[in-house]
Amino acid sequence: MIIRQLNEANNSTRRVVSPDGNWESTRLLLKEDKMGFSFHITTIYKGADFRMHYQNHLESVYCMSGTGEIVNLEDNTVHPIQEGTLYILDKHDRHILRAHTEMKMACVFNPPLNGNEVHNKEGAYELA
Ligand SMILES: CC(=O)NCC[C@H](N)C(=O)O
């Protein structure tokens, strides 16, 4: 069994701050834990408006607090995000995320991240 505390992880190298100024993410569970997925608590900063395309990963994102919206660039639909919303990028969907307020998200990635990934120009994480 593995037990981790967010407040401890926030003060460690598990906390990654994106150089683009849009988000930070504390990666509580990583590839090295051999669970087959990684689990992160992510803060999207208020006013963030950015494009992503996880070409190499599937991702589920659950909103714990805050409000915003996601644009599905595959069909140009816009979906509000609020506490309790889960969006699932099951088709490597190109998307834009907008934060109307700060948003706290719980994120699961398959395959798991190694720990220090930040987005490349495409808004993807490279595979190690
Ligand atoms: C929701 C989202 O994809 N935010 C970018 C950061 C990512 N969740 C991560 O934890 O690396």
PDB file of C-alpha atoms and ligand atoms in Angstrom:
ATOM      1  CA  MET A   1       0.000   0.000   0.000  1.00  0.00           C
ATOM      2  CA  ILE A   2       1.092   3.524  -0.742  1.00  0.00           C
ATOM      3  CA  ILE A   3      -0.007   6.511   1.383  1.00  0.00           C
ATOM      4  CA  ARG A   4       0.822  10.071   0.354  1.00  0.00           C
ATOM      5  CA  GLN A   5      -0.133  13.502   1.659  1.00  0.00           C
ATOM      6  CA  LEU A   6      -0.831  16.375  -0.709  1.00  0.00           C
ATOM      7  CA  ASN A   7       0.601  18.990   1.664  1.00  0.00           C
ATOM      8  CA  GLU A   8       3.901  17.089   1.818  1.00  0.00           C
ATOM      9  CA  ALA A   9       3.999  16.496  -1.937  1.00  0.00           C
ATOM     10  CA  ASN A  10       3.391  20.205  -2.534  1.00  0.00           C
ATOM     11  CA  ASN A  11       6.739  20.880  -0.855  1.00  0.00           C
ATOM     12  CA  SER A  12       8.655  18.397  -2.983  1.00  0.00           C
ATOM     13  CA  THR A  13       9.747  17.868  -6.583  1.00  0.00           C
ATOM     14  CA  ARG A  14       6.309  16.318  -7.192  1.00  0.00           C
ATOM     15  CA  ARG A  15       4.975  19.861  -7.609  1.00  0.00           C
ATOM     16  CA  VAL A  16       5.596  21.005 -11.183  1.00  0.00           C
ATOM     17  CA  VAL A  17       4.901  24.613 -12.209  1.00  0.00           C
ATOM     18  CA  SER A  18       4.256  25.034 -15.920  1.00  0.00           C
ATOM     19  CA  PRO A  19       6.586  27.557 -17.569  1.00  0.00           C
ATOM     20  CA  ASP A  20       3.644  28.884 -19.619  1.00  0.00           C
ATOM     21  CA  GLY A  21       2.079  30.304 -16.435  1.00  0.00           C
ATOM     22  CA  ASN A  22      -1.224  28.461 -16.924  1.00  0.00           C
ATOM     23  CA  TRP A  23      -1.101  25.734 -14.297  1.00  0.00           C
ATOM     24  CA  GLU A  24       0.743  23.809 -11.636  1.00  0.00           C
ATOM     25  CA  SER A  25       0.359  20.147 -10.830  1.00  0.00           C
ATOM     26  CA  THR A  26       1.354  17.986  -7.879  1.00  0.00           C
ATOM     27  CA  ARG A  27       1.895  14.469  -9.117  1.00  0.00           C
ATOM     28  CA  LEU A  28       0.968  12.155  -6.286  1.00  0.00           C
ATOM     29  CA  LEU A  29       1.313   8.906  -8.201  1.00  0.00           C
ATOM     30  CA  LEU A  30       3.819   8.281 -11.004  1.00  0.00           C
ATOM     31  CA  LYS A  31       5.061   5.646 -13.421  1.00  0.00           C
ATOM     32  CA  GLU A  32       7.642   4.477 -10.873  1.00  0.00           C
ATOM     33  CA  ASP A  33       4.765   3.382  -8.623  1.00  0.00           C
ATOM     34  CA  LYS A  34       3.807   0.780 -11.249  1.00  0.00           C
ATOM     35  CA  MET A  35       0.046   1.330 -11.084  1.00  0.00           C
ATOM     36  CA  GLY A  36      -0.398   1.807 -14.821  1.00  0.00           C
ATOM     37  CA  PHE A  37      -1.673   5.377 -14.418  1.00  0.00           C
ATOM     38  CA  SER A  38      -0.583   8.591 -12.756  1.00  0.00           C
ATOM     39  CA  PHE A  39      -2.712  10.771 -10.474  1.00  0.00           C
ATOM     40  CA  HIS A  40      -2.279  14.511 -10.089  1.00  0.00           C
ATOM     41  CA  ILE A  41      -3.884  17.401  -8.257  1.00  0.00           C
ATOM     42  CA  THR A  42      -3.731  20.292 -10.699  1.00  0.00           C
ATOM     43  CA  THR A  43      -4.442  23.987 -10.234  1.00  0.00           C
ATOM     44  CA  ILE A  44      -5.451  25.879 -13.359  1.00  0.00           C
ATOM     45  CA  TYR A  45      -4.798  29.554 -12.733  1.00  0.00           C
ATOM     46  CA  LYS A  46      -7.609  32.099 -13.117  1.00  0.00           C
ATOM     47  CA  GLY A  47      -7.714  33.497 -16.653  1.00  0.00           C
ATOM     48  CA  ALA A  48      -5.757  30.621 -18.198  1.00  0.00           C
ATOM     49  CA  ASP A  49      -6.795  29.970 -21.798  1.00  0.00           C
ATOM     50  CA  PHE A  50      -4.647  27.409 -23.557  1.00  0.00           C
ATOM     51  CA  ARG A  51      -4.653  24.625 -26.078  1.00  0.00           C
ATOM     52  CA  MET A  52      -3.685  21.002 -25.469  1.00  0.00           C
ATOM     53  CA  HIS A  53      -3.450  17.831 -27.488  1.00  0.00           C
ATOM     54  CA  TYR A  54      -2.381  14.760 -25.538  1.00  0.00           C
ATOM     55  CA  GLN A  55      -1.270  12.719 -28.508  1.00  0.00           C
ATOM     56  CA  ASN A  56       0.480  10.134 -26.339  1.00  0.00           C
ATOM     57  CA  HIS A  57      -1.873   9.925 -23.347  1.00  0.00           C
ATOM     58  CA  LEU A  58      -5.473   9.401 -22.311  1.00  0.00           C
ATOM     59  CA  GLU A  59      -6.611  11.740 -19.541  1.00  0.00           C
ATOM     60  CA  SER A  60      -9.580  12.061 -17.188  1.00  0.00           C
ATOM     61  CA  VAL A  61     -10.055  15.379 -15.390  1.00  0.00           C
ATOM     62  CA  TYR A  62     -12.445  15.897 -12.455  1.00  0.00           C
ATOM     63  CA  CYS A  63     -13.184  19.453 -11.308  1.00  0.00           C
ATOM     64  CA  MET A  64     -13.142  19.749  -7.522  1.00  0.00           C
ATOM     65  CA  SER A  65     -13.631  23.527  -7.411  1.00  0.00           C
ATOM     66  CA  GLY A  66     -13.794  26.586  -9.632  1.00  0.00           C
ATOM     67  CA  THR A  67     -15.450  27.278 -12.968  1.00  0.00           C
ATOM     68  CA  GLY A  68     -14.380  27.367 -16.579  1.00  0.00           C
ATOM     69  CA  GLU A  69     -15.020  25.724 -19.913  1.00  0.00           C
ATOM     70  CA  ILE A  70     -13.529  23.258 -22.353  1.00  0.00           C
ATOM     71  CA  VAL A  71     -13.702  23.601 -26.120  1.00  0.00           C
ATOM     72  CA  ASN A  72     -13.615  20.315 -27.986  1.00  0.00           C
ATOM     73  CA  LEU A  73     -11.703  21.271 -31.120  1.00  0.00           C
ATOM     74  CA  GLU A  74     -12.728  18.016 -32.790  1.00  0.00           C
ATOM     75  CA  ASP A  75     -16.339  19.216 -33.115  1.00  0.00           C
ATOM     76  CA  ASN A  76     -16.121  22.850 -31.901  1.00  0.00           C
ATOM     77  CA  THR A  77     -18.471  22.265 -28.960  1.00  0.00           C
ATOM     78  CA  VAL A  78     -18.064  24.227 -25.721  1.00  0.00           C
ATOM     79  CA  HIS A  79     -18.771  22.586 -22.359  1.00  0.00           C
ATOM     80  CA  PRO A  80     -18.994  24.379 -19.006  1.00  0.00           C
ATOM     81  CA  ILE A  81     -16.829  23.094 -16.164  1.00  0.00           C
ATOM     82  CA  GLN A  82     -17.811  23.411 -12.518  1.00  0.00           C
ATOM     83  CA  GLU A  83     -17.428  21.454  -9.297  1.00  0.00           C
ATOM     84  CA  GLY A  84     -18.432  17.883 -10.106  1.00  0.00           C
ATOM     85  CA  THR A  85     -17.679  17.975 -13.848  1.00  0.00           C
ATOM     86  CA  LEU A  86     -15.578  15.142 -15.260  1.00  0.00           C
ATOM     87  CA  TYR A  87     -14.171  15.377 -18.767  1.00  0.00           C
ATOM     88  CA  ILE A  88     -12.515  12.417 -20.380  1.00  0.00           C
ATOM     89  CA  LEU A  89     -10.127  12.746 -23.317  1.00  0.00           C
ATOM     90  CA  ASP A  90     -10.727   9.263 -24.640  1.00  0.00           C
ATOM     91  CA  LYS A  91      -9.851  10.049 -28.270  1.00  0.00           C
ATOM     92  CA  HIS A  92      -6.714  12.179 -27.822  1.00  0.00           C
ATOM     93  CA  ASP A  93      -9.084  15.080 -28.444  1.00  0.00           C
ATOM     94  CA  ARG A  94      -7.568  18.471 -29.268  1.00  0.00           C
ATOM     95  CA  HIS A  95      -9.002  20.971 -26.808  1.00  0.00           C
ATOM     96  CA  ILE A  96      -8.834  24.421 -25.232  1.00  0.00           C
ATOM     97  CA  LEU A  97      -9.204  24.861 -21.485  1.00  0.00           C
ATOM     98  CA  ARG A  98     -10.356  28.198 -20.031  1.00  0.00           C
ATOM     99  CA  ALA A  99     -10.443  29.007 -16.329  1.00  0.00           C
ATOM    100  CA  HIS A 100     -12.956  31.682 -15.312  1.00  0.00           C
ATOM    101  CA  THR A 101     -11.779  31.268 -11.720  1.00  0.00           C
ATOM    102  CA  GLU A 102      -8.931  29.218 -10.313  1.00  0.00           C
ATOM    103  CA  MET A 103      -9.844  25.571 -10.839  1.00  0.00           C
ATOM    104  CA  LYS A 104      -8.687  22.593  -8.772  1.00  0.00           C
ATOM    105  CA  MET A 105      -8.664  19.395 -10.797  1.00  0.00           C
ATOM    106  CA  ALA A 106      -7.919  15.749 -10.093  1.00  0.00           C
ATOM    107  CA  CYS A 107      -6.258  14.258 -13.183  1.00  0.00           C
ATOM    108  CA  VAL A 108      -5.480  10.683 -14.195  1.00  0.00           C
ATOM    109  CA  PHE A 109      -3.080   9.891 -17.059  1.00  0.00           C
ATOM    110  CA  ASN A 110      -2.615   6.637 -18.931  1.00  0.00           C
ATOM    111  CA  PRO A 111       0.199   5.841 -19.572  1.00  0.00           C
ATOM    112  CA  PRO A 112       1.524   7.319 -16.336  1.00  0.00           C
ATOM    113  CA  LEU A 113       3.790  10.351 -16.314  1.00  0.00           C
ATOM    114  CA  ASN A 114       7.381  10.111 -15.126  1.00  0.00           C
ATOM    115  CA  GLY A 115       6.968  13.244 -13.045  1.00  0.00           C
ATOM    116  CA  ASN A 116       8.571  16.295 -14.627  1.00  0.00           C
ATOM    117  CA  GLU A 117       6.656  16.582 -17.918  1.00  0.00           C
ATOM    118  CA  VAL A 118       5.462  19.944 -19.189  1.00  0.00           C
ATOM    119  CA  HIS A 119       3.653  20.612 -22.450  1.00  0.00           C
ATOM    120  CA  ASN A 120       5.521  20.727 -25.750  1.00  0.00           C
ATOM    121  CA  LYS A 121       4.503  23.088 -28.568  1.00  0.00           C
ATOM    122  CA  GLU A 122       1.595  20.832 -29.476  1.00  0.00           C
ATOM    123  CA  GLY A 123       0.293  20.817 -25.901  1.00  0.00           C
ATOM    124  CA  ALA A 124       1.362  17.195 -25.470  1.00  0.00           C
ATOM    125  CA  TYR A 125       3.696  15.328 -23.145  1.00  0.00           C
ATOM    126  CA  GLU A 126       6.486  13.402 -24.806  1.00  0.00           C
ATOM    127  CA  LEU A 127       6.834   9.732 -24.013  1.00  0.00           C
ATOM    128  CA  ALA A 128      10.082   9.089 -22.122  1.00  0.00           C
TER     129      ALA A 128
HETATM  130  C1  LIG B   1      -6.234  19.630 -17.059  1.00  0.00           C
HETATM  131  C2  LIG B   1      -4.882  19.556 -17.634  1.00  0.00           C
HETATM  132  O1  LIG B   1      -4.608  18.792 -18.507  1.00  0.00           O
HETATM  133  N1  LIG B   1      -4.009  20.407 -17.110  1.00  0.00           N
HETATM  134  C3  LIG B   1      -2.630  20.408 -17.462  1.00  0.00           C
HETATM  135  C4  LIG B   1      -1.793  19.751 -16.390  1.00  0.00           C
HETATM  136  C5  LIG B   1      -2.038  18.275 -16.297  1.00  0.00           C
HETATM  137  N2  LIG B   1      -3.305  17.950 -15.762  1.00  0.00           N
HETATM  138  C6  LIG B   1      -0.979  17.634 -15.434  1.00  0.00           C
HETATM  139  O2  LIG B   1      -1.264  17.271 -14.295  1.00  0.00           O
HETATM  140  O3  LIG B   1       0.131  17.494 -15.905  1.00  0.00           O
END
